[in-house]
């Protein structure tokens, strides 16, 4: 009896403790991409909750109806070999659930990989987001600004992030604006986001990248377009330009606070866009020239030996 009351008391304490927790960031969306993903999460939770309730109800029914005290002393259960209805339910229902969730997932994937819904006709703000051990560098090529460990963005405008890394693979994630996406060393990946509401949001690296991973975070501030333009002007009036030597120091492993520069490192350390295609095209051209040259030499030798 004491164990029962101790268990109930601990459960009540846990419920009271959890009731004071802040809501999960992924379930508090502030943009169309995050809203779509939050709705998919709630859909999955709802389907799983229905399954759990139905299974528990069936379990309770079976335990009560077929309990030993509810049967006669000479009761023997009938011998049954298979039941087509039960087998159809046990196989068919999971197949239908998986098929439906697969359809929803594929559809949502195409939606979140495209321009945010409602922003298709607007020009996006392009930001190059690169990571190093253990910090984030944000380059605004159109505005001529670079920041470290913080990000200013306008609301009601699509955002196009170009992601890559100067170290190990990282994952760019702003939970209230959208899902995470990998940043890698030899290629650029693109992530489309948008912020519907002004506010302060948390961003982080969601992929383990060494001992400094836990503090590999950045702050995101969403503001009106007018306030964003004012910030850009202020940076150009007050911030120092970024240099190649300064950027090399920033890439050294360690943690830094928030920093602001005019200009971007893209001028002397461009993002690895289309490098693989360029290299492969060069190799193909070189092989083609070598092959053509060999054919030409062979043809010349054949002509000399034939006397023509």
C-alpha positions in Angstrom: 0.0 0.0 0.0 2.9 2.4 0.8 4.5 1.7 -2.6 1.2 2.5 -4.3 0.8 5.8 -2.6 4.5 6.6 -3.2 4.0 5.9 -6.9 0.9 8.1 -7.1 2.6 10.9 -5.2 5.6 10.9 -7.6 3.4 10.9 -10.6 1.4 13.9 -9.3 4.7 15.7 -8.6 5.9 15.0 -12.1 2.7 16.3 -13.6 2.9 19.5 -11.6 6.6 20.0 -12.5 5.9 19.5 -16.2 3.0 21.9 -16.2 5.4 24.7 -15.5 7.7 24.0 -18.4 7.8 26.3 -21.4 6.1 24.9 -24.6 8.3 23.1 -27.1 9.8 25.5 -29.6 8.9 23.3 -32.5 5.3 23.5 -31.4 5.4 27.3 -31.2 5.9 28.1 -34.9 6.6 31.7 -36.1 6.8 31.0 -39.8 5.0 29.1 -42.6 7.7 26.3 -42.8 7.7 25.7 -39.1 3.9 25.8 -39.0 3.7 23.1 -41.6 6.1 20.9 -39.6 4.3 21.5 -36.3 1.0 20.5 -37.9 2.6 17.2 -39.1 4.0 16.6 -35.6 0.6 17.1 -34.1 -1.0 14.9 -36.7 1.5 12.1 -35.9 0.8 12.5 -32.2 -2.9 12.4 -32.7 -2.8 9.2 -34.7 -0.5 7.6 -32.2 -2.8 8.7 -29.3 -5.8 7.1 -31.0 -3.9 3.9 -31.5 -2.8 3.8 -27.8 -6.4 4.5 -26.6 -7.9 1.8 -28.8 -5.3 -0.8 -27.8 -5.7 0.0 -24.1 -9.5 -0.2 -24.4 -9.3 -3.6 -26.1 -6.8 -4.7 -23.5 -9.1 -3.7 -20.6 -12.1 -5.3 -22.3 -10.2 -8.6 -22.7 -8.9 -8.6 -19.2 -12.3 -8.0 -17.7 -14.3 -10.3 -20.0 -12.0 -13.3 -19.9 -10.7 -13.1 -16.3 -10.5 -16.4 -14.5 -13.2 -15.4 -12.0 -15.7 -14.7 -14.8 -15.5 -18.2 -16.2 -17.0 -21.5 -15.0 -14.7 -24.1 -13.4 -14.9 -26.5 -16.4 -14.4 -23.7 -19.0 -12.1 -24.5 -21.9 -11.4 -21.9 -24.6 -12.3 -23.1 -28.1 -9.5 -24.1 -30.5 -9.3 -21.5 -33.3 -6.8 -21.6 -36.2 -6.6 -18.1 -37.6 -9.2 -15.4 -38.0 -9.4 -13.5 -41.3 -11.1 -10.5 -39.8 -8.5 -10.1 -37.0 -5.6 -10.7 -39.4 -7.0 -8.1 -41.9 -7.2 -5.5 -39.1 -3.8 -6.3 -37.7 -2.1 -6.0 -41.1 -4.4 -3.6 -42.9 -4.6 -0.8 -40.3 -0.8 -0.4 -39.9 -0.4 -0.4 -43.7 -3.0 2.3 -44.1 -1.4 4.4 -41.4 2.1 4.2 -42.8 0.8 4.9 -46.3 -1.0 8.0 -45.1 1.9 9.3 -43.1 4.2 8.7 -46.0 2.0 10.7 -48.3 1.8 13.6 -45.8 5.6 13.5 -45.3 6.5 13.6 -49.0 4.0 16.4 -49.6 5.3 18.4 -46.7 8.9 17.8 -47.8 8.2 19.4 -51.2 6.5 22.3 -49.4 9.2 23.1 -47.0 12.0 22.7 -49.6 10.3 25.4 -51.8 9.8 29.1 -51.2 7.5 29.7 -48.1 3.8 29.7 -48.8 2.6 33.2 -49.4 6.0 34.5 -50.3 6.5 32.9 -53.7 6.4 36.2 -55.6 8.8 38.2 -53.3 12.6 38.6 -53.7 14.3 36.6 -50.9 16.9 37.9 -48.6 20.0 35.8 -49.3 22.2 35.0 -46.3 25.3 32.7 -46.5 25.5 30.9 -43.1 28.8 29.1 -42.5 30.0 27.3 -39.4 33.4 26.8 -37.8 34.5 25.3 -34.5 32.3 26.5 -32.7 30.6 29.6 -34.1 28.4 30.8 -36.9 29.2 33.3 -39.6 26.4 35.1 -41.4 27.2 36.9 -44.6 24.8 39.3 -46.3 26.2 39.8 -49.8 23.6 42.3 -51.0 23.9 44.4 -47.8 27.7 44.1 -47.5 27.5 43.0 -43.9 28.9 40.0 -41.9 27.9 39.0 -38.4 29.2 36.3 -36.0 26.8 34.3 -33.7 23.8 36.5 -34.3 21.3 37.0 -37.1 19.0 39.9 -38.0 16.2 39.2 -40.4 13.2 41.1 -41.7 9.7 39.8 -41.2 7.2 39.1 -44.0 10.0 38.4 -46.5 11.3 35.1 -47.7 14.8 34.1 -46.5 17.2 31.9 -48.5 20.1 30.5 -46.5 23.2 29.1 -48.2 24.7 26.7 -45.8 28.3 25.3 -45.7 31.0 24.6 -43.2 34.6 25.4 -42.6 35.0 22.4 -40.3 33.0 19.2 -39.5 29.4 18.7 -40.7 27.0 20.9 -38.7 23.2 21.3 -38.8 21.6 24.8 -39.1 18.4 24.9 -37.0 16.0 27.7 -35.9 13.2 25.6 -34.4 10.5 28.3 -34.5 11.1 29.1 -38.1 11.8 25.7 -39.7 13.5 22.4 -39.7 17.2 21.7 -39.6 19.5 21.2 -42.6 23.1 20.1 -42.9 26.1 22.4 -43.6 29.0 20.7 -45.2 32.6 21.6 -46.2 32.6 20.9 -50.0 29.1 21.9 -51.0 26.3 24.5 -50.4 22.8 23.5 -49.3 19.9 25.8 -49.5 17.2 26.3 -46.8 14.1 28.4 -47.3 12.5 30.1 -44.3 10.4 33.1 -43.3 9.4 34.9 -40.1 5.8 36.0 -39.8 6.2 37.8 -36.4 8.9 40.0 -34.9 10.7 38.5 -31.9 13.8 36.9 -30.5 14.4 33.3 -31.5 17.1 30.7 -30.7 19.2 29.0 -33.3 21.8 26.3 -32.9 23.9 23.6 -34.5 21.8 20.4 -34.2 24.6 18.0 -35.2 27.4 17.0 -32.8 30.7 18.5 -33.8 33.1 18.2 -31.0 33.6 19.4 -27.4 32.2 22.9 -28.1 29.0 21.6 -29.6 26.8 22.5 -26.7 27.5 26.2 -27.0 27.4 26.3 -30.8 24.3 28.6 -30.7 23.3 31.9 -32.2 20.6 34.5 -31.6 18.0 35.4 -34.2 16.1 38.8 -34.2 13.2 39.2 -36.5 12.1 42.8 -37.2 10.2 44.9 -39.7 11.8 45.7 -43.0 12.2 49.4 -42.0 14.0 48.4 -38.8 16.2 46.0 -40.7 17.2 48.7 -43.2 18.0 51.0 -40.3 20.2 48.4 -38.8 22.1 47.9 -42.1 22.8 51.7 -42.3 24.0 51.7 -38.7 26.4 48.8 -39.3 27.9 50.6 -42.3 28.4 53.7 -40.1 30.0 52.0 -37.1 31.4 48.6 -37.9 35.0 47.8 -39.0 35.6 46.0 -42.3 36.4 42.3 -42.2 39.8 41.3 -43.5 41.3 38.0 -44.6 43.6 37.9 -41.5 40.7 38.7 -39.2 38.6 36.0 -40.7 41.4 33.4 -40.4 41.5 34.2 -36.7 37.8 33.7 -36.4 38.1 30.2 -37.9 40.3 29.0 -35.1 38.5 26.6 -32.8 36.9 28.3 -29.8 33.9 30.3 -28.7 33.3 34.0 -29.4 30.6 36.5 -28.6 28.6 38.5 -31.1 30.6 40.4 -33.7 29.7 42.7 -36.6 31.7 43.7 -39.7 31.2 45.5 -43.0 31.9 43.5 -46.1 31.9 39.7 -46.2 34.4 36.9 -46.3 32.9 35.8 -49.6 35.2 38.3 -51.3 38.3 36.4 -50.4 36.9 33.0 -49.3 33.9 32.3 -51.5 31.4 29.6 -50.7 32.0 26.2 -52.4 29.3 26.6 -55.0 29.4 24.4 -58.1 33.1 23.5 -57.4 32.5 19.8 -58.1 30.9 20.5 -61.4 33.6 22.8 -62.4 36.3 20.3 -61.6 34.5 17.5 -63.3 34.0 19.6 -66.4 37.7 20.5 -66.5 38.7 16.9 -66.1 36.4 15.9 -68.9 37.8 18.7 -71.2 41.3 17.6 -70.4 40.6 14.0 -71.1 38.8 15.0 -74.4 41.8 17.1 -75.5 44.2 14.3 -74.6 42.1 11.8 -76.6 41.8 14.1 -79.6 45.6 14.7 -79.5 46.4 11.0 -79.4 44.0 10.4 -82.3 45.7 13.2 -84.3 49.2 11.8 -83.6 48.1 8.3 -84.6 46.5 9.5 -87.8 49.7 11.5 -88.6 51.9 8.3 -88.1 49.5 6.3 -90.3 49.8 8.9 -93.0 53.6 8.9 -92.9 53.9 5.1 -93.1 51.5 4.9 -96.0 53.4 7.5 -98.0 50.6 9.9 -98.4 
